[in-house]
Coordinates of C-alpha atoms and ligand atoms in Angstrom, one line a residue:
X1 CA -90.5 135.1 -9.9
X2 CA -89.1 137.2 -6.6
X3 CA -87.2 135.5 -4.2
X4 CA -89.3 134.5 -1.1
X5 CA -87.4 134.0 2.1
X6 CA -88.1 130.6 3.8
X7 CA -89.1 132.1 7.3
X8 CA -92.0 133.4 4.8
X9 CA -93.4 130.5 3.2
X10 CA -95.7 130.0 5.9
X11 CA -97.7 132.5 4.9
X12 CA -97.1 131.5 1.4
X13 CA -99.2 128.0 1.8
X14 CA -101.0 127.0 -1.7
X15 CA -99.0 129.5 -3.6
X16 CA -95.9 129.0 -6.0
X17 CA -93.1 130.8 -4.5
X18 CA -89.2 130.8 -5.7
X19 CA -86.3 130.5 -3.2
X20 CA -82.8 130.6 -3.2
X21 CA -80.0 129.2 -0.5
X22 CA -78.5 126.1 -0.3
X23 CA -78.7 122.5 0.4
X24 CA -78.5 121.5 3.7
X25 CA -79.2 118.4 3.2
X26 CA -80.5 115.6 0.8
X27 CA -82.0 112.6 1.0
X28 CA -82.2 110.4 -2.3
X29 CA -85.7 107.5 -1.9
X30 CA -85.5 106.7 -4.8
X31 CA -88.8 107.5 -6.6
X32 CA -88.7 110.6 -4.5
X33 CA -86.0 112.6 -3.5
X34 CA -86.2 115.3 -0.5
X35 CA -84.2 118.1 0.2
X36 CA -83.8 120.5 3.4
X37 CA -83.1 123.9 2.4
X38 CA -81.6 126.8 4.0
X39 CA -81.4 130.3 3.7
X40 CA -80.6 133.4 6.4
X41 CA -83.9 133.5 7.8
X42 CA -84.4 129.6 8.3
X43 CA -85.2 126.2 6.8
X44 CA -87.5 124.4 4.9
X45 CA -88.4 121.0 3.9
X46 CA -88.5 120.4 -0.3
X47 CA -89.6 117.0 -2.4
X48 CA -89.2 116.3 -5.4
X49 CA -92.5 113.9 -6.2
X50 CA -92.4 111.3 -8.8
X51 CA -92.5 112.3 -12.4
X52 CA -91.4 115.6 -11.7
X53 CA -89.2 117.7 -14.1
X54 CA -87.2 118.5 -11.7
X55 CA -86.2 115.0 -11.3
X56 CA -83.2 115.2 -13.0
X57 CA -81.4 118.6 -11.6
X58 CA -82.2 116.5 -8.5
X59 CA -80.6 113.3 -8.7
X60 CA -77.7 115.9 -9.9
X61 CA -77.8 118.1 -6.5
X62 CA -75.2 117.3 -3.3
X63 CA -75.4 118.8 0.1
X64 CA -73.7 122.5 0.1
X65 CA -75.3 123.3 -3.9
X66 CA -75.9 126.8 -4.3
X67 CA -79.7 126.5 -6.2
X68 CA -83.0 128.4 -6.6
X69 CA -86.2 126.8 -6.5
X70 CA -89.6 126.5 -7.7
X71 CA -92.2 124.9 -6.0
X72 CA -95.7 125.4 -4.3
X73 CA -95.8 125.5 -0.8
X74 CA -98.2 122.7 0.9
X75 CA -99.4 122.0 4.6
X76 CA -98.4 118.7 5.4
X77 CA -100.2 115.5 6.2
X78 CA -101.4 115.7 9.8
X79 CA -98.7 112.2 10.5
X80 CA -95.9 114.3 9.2
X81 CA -96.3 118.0 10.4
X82 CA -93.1 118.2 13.0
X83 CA -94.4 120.8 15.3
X84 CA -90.8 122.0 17.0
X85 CA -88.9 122.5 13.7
X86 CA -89.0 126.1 12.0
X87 CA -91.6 125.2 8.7
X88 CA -92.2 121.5 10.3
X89 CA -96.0 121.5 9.3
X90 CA -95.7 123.0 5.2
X91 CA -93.3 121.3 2.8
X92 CA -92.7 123.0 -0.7
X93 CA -93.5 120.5 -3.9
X94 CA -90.3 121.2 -6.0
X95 CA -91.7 122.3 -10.1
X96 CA -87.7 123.2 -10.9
X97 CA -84.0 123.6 -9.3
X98 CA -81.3 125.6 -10.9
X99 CA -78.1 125.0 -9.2
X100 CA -76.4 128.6 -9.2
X101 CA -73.2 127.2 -8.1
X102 CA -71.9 123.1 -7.2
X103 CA -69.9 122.7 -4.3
X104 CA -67.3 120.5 -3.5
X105 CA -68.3 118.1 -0.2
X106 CA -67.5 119.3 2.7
X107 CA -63.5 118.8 4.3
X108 CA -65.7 118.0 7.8
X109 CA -69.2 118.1 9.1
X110 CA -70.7 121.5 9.1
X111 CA -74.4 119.8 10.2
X112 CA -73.8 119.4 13.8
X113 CA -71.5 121.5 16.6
X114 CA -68.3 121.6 15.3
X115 CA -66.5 122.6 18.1
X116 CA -64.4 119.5 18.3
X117 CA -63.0 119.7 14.9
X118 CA -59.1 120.3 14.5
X119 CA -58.7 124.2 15.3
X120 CA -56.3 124.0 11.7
X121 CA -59.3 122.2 9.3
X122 CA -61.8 124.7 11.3
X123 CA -59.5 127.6 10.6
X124 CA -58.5 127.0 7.3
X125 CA -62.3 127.0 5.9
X126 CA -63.5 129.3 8.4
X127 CA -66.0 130.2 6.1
X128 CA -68.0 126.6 6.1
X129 CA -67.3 126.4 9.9
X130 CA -70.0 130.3 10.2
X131 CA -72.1 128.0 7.7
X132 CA -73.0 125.9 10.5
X133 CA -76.0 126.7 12.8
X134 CA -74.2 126.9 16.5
X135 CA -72.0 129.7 15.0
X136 CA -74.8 131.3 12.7
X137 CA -76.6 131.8 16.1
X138 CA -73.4 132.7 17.8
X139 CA -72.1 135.4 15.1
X140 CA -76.2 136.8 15.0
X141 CA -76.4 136.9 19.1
X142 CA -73.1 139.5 18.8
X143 CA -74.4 141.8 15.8
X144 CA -77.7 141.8 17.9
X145 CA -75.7 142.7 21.6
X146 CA -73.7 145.6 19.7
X147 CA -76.3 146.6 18.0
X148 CA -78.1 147.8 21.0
X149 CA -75.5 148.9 22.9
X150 CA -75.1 151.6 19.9
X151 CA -78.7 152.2 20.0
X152 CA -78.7 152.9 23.7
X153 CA -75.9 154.9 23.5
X154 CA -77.2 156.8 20.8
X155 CA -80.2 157.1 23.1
X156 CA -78.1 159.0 25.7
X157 CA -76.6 161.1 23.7
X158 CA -72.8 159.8 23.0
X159 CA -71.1 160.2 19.8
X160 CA -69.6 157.4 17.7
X161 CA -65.9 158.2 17.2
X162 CA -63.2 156.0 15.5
X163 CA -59.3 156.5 16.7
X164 CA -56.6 155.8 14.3
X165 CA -55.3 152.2 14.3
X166 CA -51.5 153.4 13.4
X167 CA -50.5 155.3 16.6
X168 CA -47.7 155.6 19.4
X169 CA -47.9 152.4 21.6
X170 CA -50.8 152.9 24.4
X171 CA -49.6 150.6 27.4
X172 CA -52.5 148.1 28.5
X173 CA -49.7 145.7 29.7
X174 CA -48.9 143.5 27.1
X175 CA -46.3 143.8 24.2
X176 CA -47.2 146.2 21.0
X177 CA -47.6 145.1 17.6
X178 CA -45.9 147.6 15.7
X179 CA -46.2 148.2 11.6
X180 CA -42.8 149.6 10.0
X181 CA -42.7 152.9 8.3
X182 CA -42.3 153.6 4.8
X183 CA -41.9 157.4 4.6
X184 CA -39.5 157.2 7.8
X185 CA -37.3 154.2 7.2
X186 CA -36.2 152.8 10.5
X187 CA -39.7 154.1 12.5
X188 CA -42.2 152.0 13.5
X189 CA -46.5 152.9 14.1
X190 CA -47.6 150.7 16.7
X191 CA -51.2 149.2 16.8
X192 CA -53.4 150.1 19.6
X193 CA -53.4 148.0 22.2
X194 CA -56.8 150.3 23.6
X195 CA -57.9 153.6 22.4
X196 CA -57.5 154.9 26.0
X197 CA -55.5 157.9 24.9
X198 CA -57.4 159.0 22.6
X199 CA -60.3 158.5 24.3
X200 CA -59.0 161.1 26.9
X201 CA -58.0 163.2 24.3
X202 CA -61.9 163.5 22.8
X203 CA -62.9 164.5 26.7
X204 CA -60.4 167.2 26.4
X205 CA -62.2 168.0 22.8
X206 CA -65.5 168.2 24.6
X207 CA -68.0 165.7 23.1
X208 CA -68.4 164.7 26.7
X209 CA -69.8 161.3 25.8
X210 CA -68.0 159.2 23.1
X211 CA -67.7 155.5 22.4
X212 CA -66.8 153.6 19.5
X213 CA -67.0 149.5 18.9
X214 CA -62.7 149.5 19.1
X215 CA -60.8 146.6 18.1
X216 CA -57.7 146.2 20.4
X217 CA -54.9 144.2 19.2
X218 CA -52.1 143.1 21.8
X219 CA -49.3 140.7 21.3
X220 CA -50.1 138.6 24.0
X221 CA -48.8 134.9 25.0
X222 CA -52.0 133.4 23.1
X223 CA -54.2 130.8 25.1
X224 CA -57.7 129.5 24.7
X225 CA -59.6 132.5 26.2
X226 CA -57.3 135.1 24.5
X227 CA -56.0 136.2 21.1
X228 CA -54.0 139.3 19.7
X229 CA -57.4 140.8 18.7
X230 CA -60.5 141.6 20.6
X231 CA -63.2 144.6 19.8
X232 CA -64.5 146.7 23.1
X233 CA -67.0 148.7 23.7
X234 CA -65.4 151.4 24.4
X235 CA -66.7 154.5 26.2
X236 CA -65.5 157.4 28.4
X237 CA -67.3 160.4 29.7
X238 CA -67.0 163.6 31.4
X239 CA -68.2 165.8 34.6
X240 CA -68.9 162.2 36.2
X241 CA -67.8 160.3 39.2
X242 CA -66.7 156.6 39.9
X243 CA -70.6 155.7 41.2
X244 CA -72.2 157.8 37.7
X245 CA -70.6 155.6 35.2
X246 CA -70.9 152.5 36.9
X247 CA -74.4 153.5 37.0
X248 CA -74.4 154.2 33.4
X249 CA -73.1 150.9 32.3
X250 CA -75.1 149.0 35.1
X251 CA -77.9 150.8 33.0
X252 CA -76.8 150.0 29.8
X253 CA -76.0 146.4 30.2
X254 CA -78.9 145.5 32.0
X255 CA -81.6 147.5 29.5
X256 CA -79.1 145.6 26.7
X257 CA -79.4 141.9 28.2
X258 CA -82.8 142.3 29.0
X259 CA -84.1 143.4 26.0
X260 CA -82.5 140.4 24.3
X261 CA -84.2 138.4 27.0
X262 CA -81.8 136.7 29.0
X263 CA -82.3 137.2 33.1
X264 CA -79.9 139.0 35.5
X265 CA -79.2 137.3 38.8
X266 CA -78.8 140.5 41.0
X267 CA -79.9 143.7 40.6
X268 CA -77.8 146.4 41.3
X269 CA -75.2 144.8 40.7
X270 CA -73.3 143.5 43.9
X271 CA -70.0 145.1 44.6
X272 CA -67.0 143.7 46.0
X273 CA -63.9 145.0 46.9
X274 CA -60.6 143.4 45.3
X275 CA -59.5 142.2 49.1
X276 CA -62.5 140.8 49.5
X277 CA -62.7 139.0 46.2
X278 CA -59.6 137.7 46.7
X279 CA -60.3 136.2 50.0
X280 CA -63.4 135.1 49.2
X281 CA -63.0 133.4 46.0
X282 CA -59.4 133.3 45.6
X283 CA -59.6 135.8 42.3
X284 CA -60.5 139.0 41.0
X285 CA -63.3 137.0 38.2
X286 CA -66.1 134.6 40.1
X287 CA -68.9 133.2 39.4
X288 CA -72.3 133.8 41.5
X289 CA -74.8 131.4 39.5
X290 CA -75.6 128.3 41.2
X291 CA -75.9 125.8 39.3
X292 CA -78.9 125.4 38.1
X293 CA -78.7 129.4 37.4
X294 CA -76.2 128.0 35.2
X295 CA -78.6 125.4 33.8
X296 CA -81.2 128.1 33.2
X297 CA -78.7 130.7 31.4
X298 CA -78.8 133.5 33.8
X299 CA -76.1 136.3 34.2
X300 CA -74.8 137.0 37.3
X301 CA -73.1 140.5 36.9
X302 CA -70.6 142.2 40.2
X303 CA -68.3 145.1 40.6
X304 CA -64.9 144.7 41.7
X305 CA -63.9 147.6 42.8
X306 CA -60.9 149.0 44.9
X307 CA -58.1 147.7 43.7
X308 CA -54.2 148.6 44.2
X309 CA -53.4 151.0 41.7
X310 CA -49.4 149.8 41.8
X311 CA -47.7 146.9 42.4
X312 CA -43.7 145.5 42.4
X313 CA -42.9 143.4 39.1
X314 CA -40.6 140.7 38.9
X315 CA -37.2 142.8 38.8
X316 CA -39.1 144.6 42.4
X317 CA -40.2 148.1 40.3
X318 CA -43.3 149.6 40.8
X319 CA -45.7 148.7 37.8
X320 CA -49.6 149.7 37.6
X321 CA -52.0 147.0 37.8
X322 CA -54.5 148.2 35.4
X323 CA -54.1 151.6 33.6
X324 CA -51.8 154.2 34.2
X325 CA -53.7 157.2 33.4
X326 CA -56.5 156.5 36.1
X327 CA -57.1 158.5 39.3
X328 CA -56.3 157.3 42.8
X329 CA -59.3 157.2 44.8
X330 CA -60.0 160.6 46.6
X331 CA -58.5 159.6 49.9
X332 CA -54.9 158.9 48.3
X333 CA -54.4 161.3 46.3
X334 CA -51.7 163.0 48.6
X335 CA -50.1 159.8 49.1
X336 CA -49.7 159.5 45.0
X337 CA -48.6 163.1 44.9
X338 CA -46.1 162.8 47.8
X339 CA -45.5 159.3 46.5
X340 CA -45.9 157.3 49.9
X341 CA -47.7 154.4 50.7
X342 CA -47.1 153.5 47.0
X343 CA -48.3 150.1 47.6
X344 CA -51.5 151.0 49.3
X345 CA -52.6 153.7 46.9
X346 CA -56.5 152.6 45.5
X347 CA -57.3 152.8 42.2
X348 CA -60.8 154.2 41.3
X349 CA -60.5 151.4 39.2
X350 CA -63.7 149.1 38.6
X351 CA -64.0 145.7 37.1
X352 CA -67.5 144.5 35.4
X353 CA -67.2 140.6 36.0
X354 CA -70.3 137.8 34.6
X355 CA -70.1 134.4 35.2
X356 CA -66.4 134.0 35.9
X357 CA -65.1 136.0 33.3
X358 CA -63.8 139.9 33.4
X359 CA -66.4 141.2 30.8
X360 CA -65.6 145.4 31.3
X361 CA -62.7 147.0 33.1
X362 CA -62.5 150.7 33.8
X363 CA -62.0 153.9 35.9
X364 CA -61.6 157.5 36.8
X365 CA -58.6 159.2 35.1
X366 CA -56.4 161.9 35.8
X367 CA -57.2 165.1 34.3
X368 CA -54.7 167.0 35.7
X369 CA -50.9 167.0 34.6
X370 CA -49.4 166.7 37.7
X371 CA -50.9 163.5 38.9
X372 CA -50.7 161.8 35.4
X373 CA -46.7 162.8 36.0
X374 CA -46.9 161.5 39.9
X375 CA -48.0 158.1 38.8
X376 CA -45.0 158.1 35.5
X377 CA -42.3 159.2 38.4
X378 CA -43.9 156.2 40.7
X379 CA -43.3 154.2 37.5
X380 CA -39.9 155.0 37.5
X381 CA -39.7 157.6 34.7
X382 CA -37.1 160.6 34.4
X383 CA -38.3 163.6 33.0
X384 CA -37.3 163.0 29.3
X385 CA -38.9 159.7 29.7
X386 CA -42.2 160.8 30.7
X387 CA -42.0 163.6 28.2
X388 CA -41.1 161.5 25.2
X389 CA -43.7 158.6 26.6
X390 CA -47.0 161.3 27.8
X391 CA -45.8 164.6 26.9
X392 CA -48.6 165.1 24.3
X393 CA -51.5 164.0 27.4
X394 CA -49.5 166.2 29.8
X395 CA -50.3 169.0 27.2
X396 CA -53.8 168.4 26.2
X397 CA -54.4 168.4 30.4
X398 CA -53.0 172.0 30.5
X399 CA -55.8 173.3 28.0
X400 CA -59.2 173.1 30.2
X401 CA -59.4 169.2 30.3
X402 CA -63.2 168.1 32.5
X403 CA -62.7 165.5 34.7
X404 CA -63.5 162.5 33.2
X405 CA -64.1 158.6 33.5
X406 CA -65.0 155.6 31.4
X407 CA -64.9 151.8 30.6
X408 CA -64.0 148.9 27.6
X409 CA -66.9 146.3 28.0
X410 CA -65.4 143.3 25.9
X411 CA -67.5 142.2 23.2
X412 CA -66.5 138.5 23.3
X413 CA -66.2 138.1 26.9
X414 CA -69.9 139.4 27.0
X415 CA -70.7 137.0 23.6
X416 CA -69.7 134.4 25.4
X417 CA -71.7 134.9 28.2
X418 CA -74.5 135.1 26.4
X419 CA -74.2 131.6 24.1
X420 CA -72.5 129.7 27.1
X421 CA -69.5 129.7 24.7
X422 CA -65.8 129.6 26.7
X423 CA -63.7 130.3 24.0
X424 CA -63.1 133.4 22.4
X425 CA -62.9 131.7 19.0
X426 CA -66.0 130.9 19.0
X427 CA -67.9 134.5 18.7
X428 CA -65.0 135.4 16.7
X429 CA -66.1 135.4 13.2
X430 CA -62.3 135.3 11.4
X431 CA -59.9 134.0 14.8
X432 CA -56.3 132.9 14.4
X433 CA -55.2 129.9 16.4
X434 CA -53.5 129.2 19.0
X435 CA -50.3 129.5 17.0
X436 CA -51.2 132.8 15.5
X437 CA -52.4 132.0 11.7
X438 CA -54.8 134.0 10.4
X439 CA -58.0 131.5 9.3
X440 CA -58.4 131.1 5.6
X441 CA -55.4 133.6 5.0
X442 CA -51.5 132.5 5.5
X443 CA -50.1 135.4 7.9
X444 CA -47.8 136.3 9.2
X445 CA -45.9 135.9 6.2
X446 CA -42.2 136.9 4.9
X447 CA -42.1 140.3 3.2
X448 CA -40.2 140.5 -0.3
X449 CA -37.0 141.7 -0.8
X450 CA -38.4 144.7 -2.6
X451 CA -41.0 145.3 0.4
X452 CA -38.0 145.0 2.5
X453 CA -35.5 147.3 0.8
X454 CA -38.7 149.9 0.3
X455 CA -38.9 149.7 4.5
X456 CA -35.5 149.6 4.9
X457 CA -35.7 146.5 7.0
X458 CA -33.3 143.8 6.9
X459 CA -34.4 140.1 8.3
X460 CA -31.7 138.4 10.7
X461 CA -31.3 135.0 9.3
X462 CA -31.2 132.5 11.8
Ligands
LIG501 N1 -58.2 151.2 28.5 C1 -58.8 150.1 29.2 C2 -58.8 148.8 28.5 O1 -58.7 148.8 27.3 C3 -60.3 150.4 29.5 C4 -60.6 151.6 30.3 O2 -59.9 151.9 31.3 O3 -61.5 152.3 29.8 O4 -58.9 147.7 29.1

């Protein structure tokens, strides 16, 4: 017999039908024994009724077994028809249970939110953790949300691209992670830390509208909200100005959210400068909900926008606060070519913040090689410097590059938003913890001598 799936049984009532999934939970009366099964699409109440031949197999069967079952589905007794539970008025009178594959009981709880279980235990069997409904739901909402971000996108006419994941370090601000070379002993590739390069470098190519669902890995200090790896939506466009794309992704995320039917607080989107922000909530991320708007789930979306494209580091150099290859707004550009004013040159820099988190971040860049160098000799650079750090961008901008502008939405930051989540672990299907372990797997890990001879690596020992 074919596999139904349980969201169908409904429609199955009176018929024998054949399902597969697993035990999610069991309850042994005695004379009878009743199951609650679960699949993909759902769950569904089973019993085993006295005298049964599947008796047996039954009293055998533990919470977490792998099986597939026979039975006819029945309505149930008026008394016993649940009315808020997925199936809760049809029950399915077990004929036979093959278990496909035992399991061993659970190291914690997987029935209820398992949020509160040690991040090690949770990490180490990852897999039973996404067994459990809160991050079913969670992992489902985030295929859903990129899934129609593509689909809009393909809708407007951008092209999916993928950038390599061995490159030359991109700086985002953090530390690179960078991968040793075998061929060039000595070298190193270092792993994106954004595909912003790149990005610019397809604008040069003319596709005029890319994007691409880009992981971007960063060896940051890790904390709750943050780990080496997050995926972006990633998208950059040309002939536009600052107002076009903001408009684009104000389009985007609204049709997007909408669609999945969540509510927007404000629409357009409010914008507020980085001054203001500052003064008026005391950061650059706020939240607009009140609370009960935070009861209800709603999203309240705001630009920030204006913000100071440099600003002095700890040893009192000039460092950018957000992305070195974006454009100063129009009205100081003469101050960033003459390199004046350095400290109150705008960025055309905007920020996409929901709910108290930065959930996008983005801007106008230079197109042109001479203001991609001003900024680099504002950072300090010398001429070899700047050639041996954006000589290959100062190139590609001297061969017909279109002015161009674009964005990174973060996937988890907008996950988050939409399950009420507040840690990034938690719409992160494989996260390492706070210490940096991979889940299930045991990186980072030591190389072996002949791994490190081949790389031409030698390991300092402490
Ligand atoms: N490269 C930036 C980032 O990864 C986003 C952008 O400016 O498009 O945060």
């Amino acid at each position: 017999m074919q596999r139904t799936l349980i969201r169908d049984l409904g429609a199955n009532v009176g018929k024998k039908v054949c399902i597969s999934g697993w035990v999610n939970v069991r309850r042994d009366h005695g004379k009878m024994v009743f199951f609650d099964f679960r699949d993909r699409s759902g769950f569904v109440q089973g019993v085993v009724l006295p005298g049964s031949m599947a008796m047996e197999v039954a009293k055998d069967t533990r919470n977490e077994y792998v099986v597939r079952v026979e039975g006819t589905v029945n309505r149930r007794p008026e008394k016993n028809i649940q009315a808020d539970y997925q199936n809760g008025d049809i029950e399915l009178e077990i004929h036979a249970i093959e278990i496909l594959n035992p399991s061993d009981a659970m190291p914690f709880d997987i029935l209820g939110n398992t949020s509160g279980i040690d991040e090690a235990v949770r990490a180490e069997y990852r897999y039973l953790d996404l067994r459990s409904k809160r991050m079913q739901k969670n992992m489902r909402i985030r295929s859903e949300f990129v899934r129609r971000c593509r689909e809009y996108l393909f809708s407007k006419d951008f092209v999916e691209i993928e950038t390599p994941l061995l490159t030359e370090s991109t700086p985002e601000g953090s530390r690179d992670f960078v991968v040793p070379s075998r061929l060039h002993p000595g070298k190193f590739y270092a792993l994106p830390q954004s595909p912003q390069q790149y990005k610019q470098l397809l604008m040069t190519a003319g596709f005029e509208q890319y994007f691409q669902i880009a992981r971007a890995i960063r060896d940051e200090d890790l904390r709750a909200d943050r780990g080496f790896e997050h995926t972006q939506l990633d998208l950059e466009m040309s002939f536009i100005t600052r107002d076009e794309v903001m408009a684009a992704i104000e389009d985007m995320v609204t049709t997007v959210i909408e669609s999945m039917g969540y509510t927007i607080k404000e629409k357009p989107f409010p914008r507020i400068s980085y001054k203001d922000a500052m003064e008026k909530y005391g950061a650059d991320k706020f939240d607009l909900r009140t609370p009960e708007e935070k009861e209800k789930g709603i999203l309240a979306y705001a630009w920030v926008v204006d913000f100071p494209f440099f600003e002095k580091d700890d040893e009192g150099k000039w460092t950018f606060t957000h992305n070195p290859f974006s454009m100063p707004i129009p009205e100081h550009l003469d101050w960033l070519m003459r390199g004046e004013h350095i400290g109150d040159i705008y960025a055309t820099q905007y920020d996409l913040v929901c709910n108290g988190f930065e959930t996008g971040g983005g801007s106008i860049r230079a197109h042109k090689p001479e203001i991609l160098e001003a900024v680099y000799r504002i950072l300090g650079f010398s001429t070899d410097e700047l050639t041996e750090r954006v000589g290959h961008m100062l190139k590609a901008f001297r061969y017909g590059t279109p002015p161009h502008g674009g964005i990174a939405l973060g996937i988890e930051g907008s996950v988050m938003n939409l399950t009420g989540e507040t840690m990034l672990r938690e719409v992160q299907a494989f996260p390492m913890t706070r210490g940096g372990q991979t889940a299930v797997m045991k990186a980072p890990k030591s190389l072996t001598d002949k791994q490190l001879k081949e790389l031409g690596l030698k390991i300092e020992k402490k």
